[in-house]
XYZ file of C-alpha atoms in Angstrom:
309
model
C 0.377 0.038 -0.040
C 2.516 2.441 0.939
C 4.568 1.262 -2.187
C 1.574 2.050 -4.286
C 1.287 5.966 -2.705
C 5.104 6.509 -2.828
C 4.645 5.622 -6.496
C 1.603 7.486 -7.005
C 3.137 10.204 -5.335
C 6.375 10.643 -7.525
C 4.366 9.914 -11.099
C 2.188 13.144 -10.349
C 5.114 15.429 -9.185
C 6.566 14.184 -12.724
C 3.175 15.270 -14.360
C 3.327 18.805 -12.280
C 6.544 19.940 -13.122
C 5.572 18.672 -16.921
C 7.982 15.813 -17.872
C 6.074 12.533 -18.656
C 7.925 9.843 -17.013
C 7.952 7.100 -19.521
C 8.898 10.063 -22.384
C 11.799 12.140 -20.757
C 15.252 11.234 -22.495
C 17.799 9.176 -19.700
C 20.841 11.321 -18.811
C 23.116 9.857 -21.512
C 21.200 11.347 -23.936
C 19.921 14.658 -22.722
C 23.392 15.133 -22.382
C 24.285 13.955 -26.079
C 21.143 15.924 -27.529
C 22.156 18.623 -26.086
C 26.009 17.726 -26.816
C 25.049 17.657 -30.280
C 23.302 21.130 -30.582
C 26.005 23.128 -29.136
C 27.825 21.796 -31.809
C 26.580 22.484 -35.251
C 25.715 19.150 -35.637
C 21.535 19.453 -35.513
C 20.123 21.306 -38.651
C 17.534 21.562 -40.767
C 16.646 21.681 -43.672
C 13.103 23.753 -45.043
C 11.691 23.076 -48.397
C 9.364 24.570 -50.905
C 6.473 23.035 -51.979
C 7.318 21.666 -55.239
C 8.672 17.984 -55.678
C 12.518 18.880 -56.811
C 13.191 21.094 -53.895
C 12.085 18.249 -51.697
C 14.715 16.026 -53.058
C 17.605 18.629 -53.223
C 16.919 19.241 -49.707
C 16.896 14.949 -49.218
C 20.156 14.775 -50.214
C 21.684 17.343 -48.339
C 19.828 15.342 -45.603
C 20.859 11.731 -46.559
C 24.743 13.244 -46.654
C 25.051 15.147 -43.088
C 23.180 11.989 -41.977
C 26.182 9.817 -43.101
C 27.899 12.037 -41.905
C 26.692 11.668 -37.679
C 24.945 15.156 -38.303
C 21.217 15.243 -36.802
C 19.413 16.384 -39.713
C 15.649 17.208 -39.506
C 13.661 18.467 -42.945
C 10.966 20.802 -43.320
C 9.150 19.526 -46.410
C 7.113 21.930 -48.482
C 7.041 25.139 -46.614
C 5.303 27.222 -49.412
C 6.496 29.624 -52.104
C 9.949 31.569 -51.708
C 8.016 34.203 -49.362
C 7.281 32.015 -46.818
C 10.868 29.790 -46.319
C 12.828 32.820 -46.797
C 10.938 34.566 -43.651
C 10.809 31.380 -41.872
C 14.993 30.891 -42.545
C 15.920 34.310 -41.242
C 14.274 33.619 -38.223
C 15.846 30.854 -37.248
C 12.635 27.952 -37.863
C 14.636 26.307 -40.320
C 18.864 26.678 -41.125
C 18.846 25.726 -44.479
C 17.154 25.867 -47.469
C 17.448 24.615 -51.316
C 17.546 27.720 -53.710
C 17.747 29.350 -57.527
C 20.162 31.714 -58.401
C 18.566 34.390 -60.394
C 15.003 34.166 -58.899
C 16.691 34.633 -55.430
C 18.690 37.439 -56.711
C 15.761 38.979 -57.974
C 14.041 38.315 -55.113
C 16.059 40.582 -52.514
C 17.022 43.119 -55.086
C 13.144 43.619 -54.722
C 13.048 43.704 -51.100
C 15.960 45.894 -50.724
C 14.660 48.547 -53.326
C 17.827 48.097 -55.847
C 17.559 47.989 -59.491
C 16.862 44.743 -61.289
C 18.168 42.736 -62.630
C 18.002 43.293 -66.255
C 17.124 40.845 -69.197
C 20.921 39.547 -70.181
C 22.490 38.914 -67.304
C 24.947 36.430 -67.180
C 25.446 33.852 -63.735
C 28.695 35.694 -62.644
C 26.791 39.092 -62.302
C 24.173 37.150 -61.293
C 25.607 36.030 -58.221
C 28.035 39.483 -57.650
C 24.366 40.883 -57.275
C 23.286 38.094 -54.656
C 25.653 38.576 -52.678
C 25.324 42.493 -52.520
C 21.835 42.088 -50.947
C 21.666 38.478 -48.917
C 20.596 39.701 -45.642
C 23.246 39.959 -42.587
C 23.782 35.951 -41.161
C 22.811 34.246 -44.437
C 24.926 33.057 -47.080
C 24.998 31.367 -50.216
C 27.315 27.469 -50.638
C 28.604 25.929 -53.662
C 26.607 26.795 -56.849
C 25.137 23.300 -58.442
C 26.471 23.214 -62.721
C 22.466 22.523 -63.197
C 19.611 24.995 -63.934
C 16.075 24.651 -63.031
C 14.574 27.893 -65.558
C 11.379 28.962 -65.460
C 10.808 28.086 -69.870
C 7.838 28.969 -71.679
C 5.906 25.653 -73.355
C 3.230 25.554 -75.881
C 1.822 22.097 -77.501
C 3.101 20.930 -80.637
C 0.177 22.355 -82.086
C -0.171 25.897 -81.083
C 3.622 26.007 -81.998
C 2.532 24.609 -85.509
C -0.220 27.215 -85.999
C 1.576 29.708 -85.188
C 5.257 29.247 -86.542
C 6.551 29.747 -83.106
C 10.272 29.133 -82.103
C 10.762 32.206 -80.065
C 9.471 34.546 -77.466
C 9.721 37.145 -79.829
C 7.222 35.101 -82.246
C 4.846 36.339 -80.139
C 4.743 39.805 -79.821
C 1.737 41.395 -80.454
C -0.893 38.478 -79.653
C -3.762 39.856 -77.772
C -5.436 37.475 -75.212
C -2.752 34.918 -74.434
C -2.958 32.873 -71.548
C 0.071 31.611 -69.437
C -0.747 29.053 -67.135
C 2.060 29.230 -64.072
C 2.309 29.763 -60.175
C -0.092 32.480 -59.091
C 3.146 34.859 -58.048
C 4.437 33.804 -61.280
C 2.016 37.857 -61.846
C 4.262 39.572 -59.318
C 7.534 37.893 -61.315
C 9.633 40.236 -63.368
C 9.575 37.321 -66.130
C 5.236 37.133 -65.160
C 3.226 38.723 -67.739
C 4.736 42.368 -67.526
C 8.170 41.516 -67.932
C 7.069 39.778 -71.040
C 5.848 42.719 -72.390
C 8.273 44.593 -72.382
C 10.569 42.402 -73.304
C 8.886 41.197 -75.606
C 5.768 43.446 -76.852
C 3.188 40.214 -75.522
C 0.544 42.743 -74.846
C -2.363 41.626 -71.492
C -1.386 38.147 -71.116
C -3.804 36.611 -68.822
C -1.967 34.786 -65.626
C -3.874 31.402 -65.157
C -3.076 30.736 -61.864
C -1.984 26.803 -61.090
C -0.229 26.497 -58.005
C 1.702 23.006 -59.065
C 5.041 24.742 -60.635
C 4.771 23.638 -63.256
C 3.092 19.836 -62.390
C 0.724 17.826 -64.210
C -2.080 20.503 -63.727
C -0.127 23.291 -65.578
C 0.892 20.631 -68.016
C -2.998 19.859 -68.689
C -3.653 23.821 -68.639
C -2.400 23.460 -71.887
C -3.519 20.002 -73.794
C -7.298 20.774 -72.178
C -6.691 24.428 -73.843
C -7.717 26.477 -70.793
C -4.132 28.286 -71.384
C -2.307 28.718 -74.864
C 1.362 28.835 -73.199
C 2.940 27.759 -69.789
C 5.695 28.582 -67.232
C 7.165 25.455 -66.945
C 10.825 24.801 -65.108
C 13.591 23.530 -67.506
C 13.994 20.479 -65.043
C 10.056 19.280 -64.906
C 8.926 16.227 -67.131
C 6.514 17.038 -69.083
C 4.140 13.458 -68.873
C 4.370 12.047 -71.625
C 2.714 15.457 -73.093
C 4.481 16.545 -76.764
C 5.129 20.296 -75.538
C 7.807 23.141 -77.549
C 9.954 24.656 -75.566
C 9.791 28.449 -76.683
C 13.898 30.266 -77.037
C 14.167 32.832 -74.881
C 16.762 35.318 -77.265
C 16.536 38.380 -74.678
C 17.227 35.651 -71.605
C 13.931 37.565 -69.615
C 14.529 34.494 -66.948
C 18.138 34.626 -65.682
C 20.363 32.030 -65.042
C 18.901 29.192 -62.675
C 21.789 27.283 -60.582
C 20.999 25.229 -57.436
C 22.686 26.504 -54.144
C 22.236 25.983 -50.695
C 21.254 28.943 -49.300
C 21.720 29.097 -45.108
C 22.577 30.985 -42.097
C 25.910 30.821 -41.866
C 26.020 30.486 -37.715
C 24.181 27.075 -38.477
C 25.711 25.674 -41.302
C 30.154 26.279 -41.411
C 32.785 24.360 -41.643
C 32.503 20.267 -42.347
C 28.866 21.203 -42.818
C 28.976 23.664 -45.559
C 31.933 21.182 -47.259
C 29.442 18.107 -47.060
C 26.566 20.492 -48.890
C 29.112 21.619 -50.898
C 30.310 18.108 -51.990
C 26.823 16.699 -53.484
C 25.687 20.130 -54.821
C 28.047 19.986 -57.359
C 27.172 16.705 -58.710
C 23.970 18.408 -59.159
C 23.808 18.887 -63.233
C 20.815 19.835 -65.226
C 20.269 16.745 -66.550
C 20.480 15.046 -63.356
C 17.904 16.952 -61.915
C 15.392 15.587 -64.313
C 16.564 11.756 -63.645
C 15.843 13.335 -60.256
C 12.275 14.980 -61.008
C 11.420 12.038 -63.137
C 11.383 9.337 -60.626
C 8.762 10.605 -58.348
C 6.476 12.090 -60.845
C 7.188 9.532 -63.631
C 5.610 5.385 -62.809
C 7.967 4.405 -60.669
C 6.493 7.750 -58.671
C 9.305 7.090 -55.795
C 9.394 9.119 -52.760
C 11.680 12.285 -51.935
C 13.584 9.868 -49.541
C 14.269 6.574 -51.414
C 16.031 9.249 -54.205
C 17.488 10.867 -51.964
C 19.187 7.548 -50.970
C 19.791 6.156 -54.106
C 22.012 9.648 -55.529
C 24.099 9.470 -52.843
C 25.054 6.861 -52.402
C 25.875 5.915 -55.482
C 28.636 8.278 -55.801
């Protein structure tokens, strides 16, 4: 009876103090967790809400875990505006990014003059480094690009004799399928009108980052042109990518954007080494495994990629 009372009292006291006696870490477990955090061995990776970002984030996670890091991946955080806020607030330590779009974002935030169409990757990176907020830094840039591109059905291209965006000049009433935020991007409807003289482009907002819904909008006639990444599969549909001779869309090389206090030394080297392997062709293959017939999970794709190198 006395033992039962003592045990009950102990359980009550532990609960009252906010501890669950069944889930409280042992002294050694608690010390290990604290040591990991203090030594910069705990890293949280955030990803945007499209498959390629998740795959890249998982690739970095697997590489870091193999080296003994404790890694958490927060998937599908949202658009650039959302996950960059999380990065600056310290909710996440590292996110996959793309050079041109990231530079344009921070240039706009800082109120600087926008990068003009035609800038090369060196100019993009130089501009980006000037406007990055304090505490943030970029890592090694991948050779691969996942670039916004404008695609039409082959039937539409042949009907209007289209090869490049220049061929759309003066065509009124075009409907452009793309993410809702495309409306405010420099290469959105406003950029198409200013650079290529394509008037009154109507945005058809589809929030799947050039995925199957966007492709379906083209094939179903709900849109005339679509913004689809160069590394995105077209799900077996015959689409034509219109050339961009004036480089309205800036270079978009994959790069890690990180909080300097959280990612440094060995961790930066590990991330850089695997990022160097991300060519445009590899990104296309990785994406195809996820959205094609295989429907492989990002984690599975990442494990195979990292351990095949």
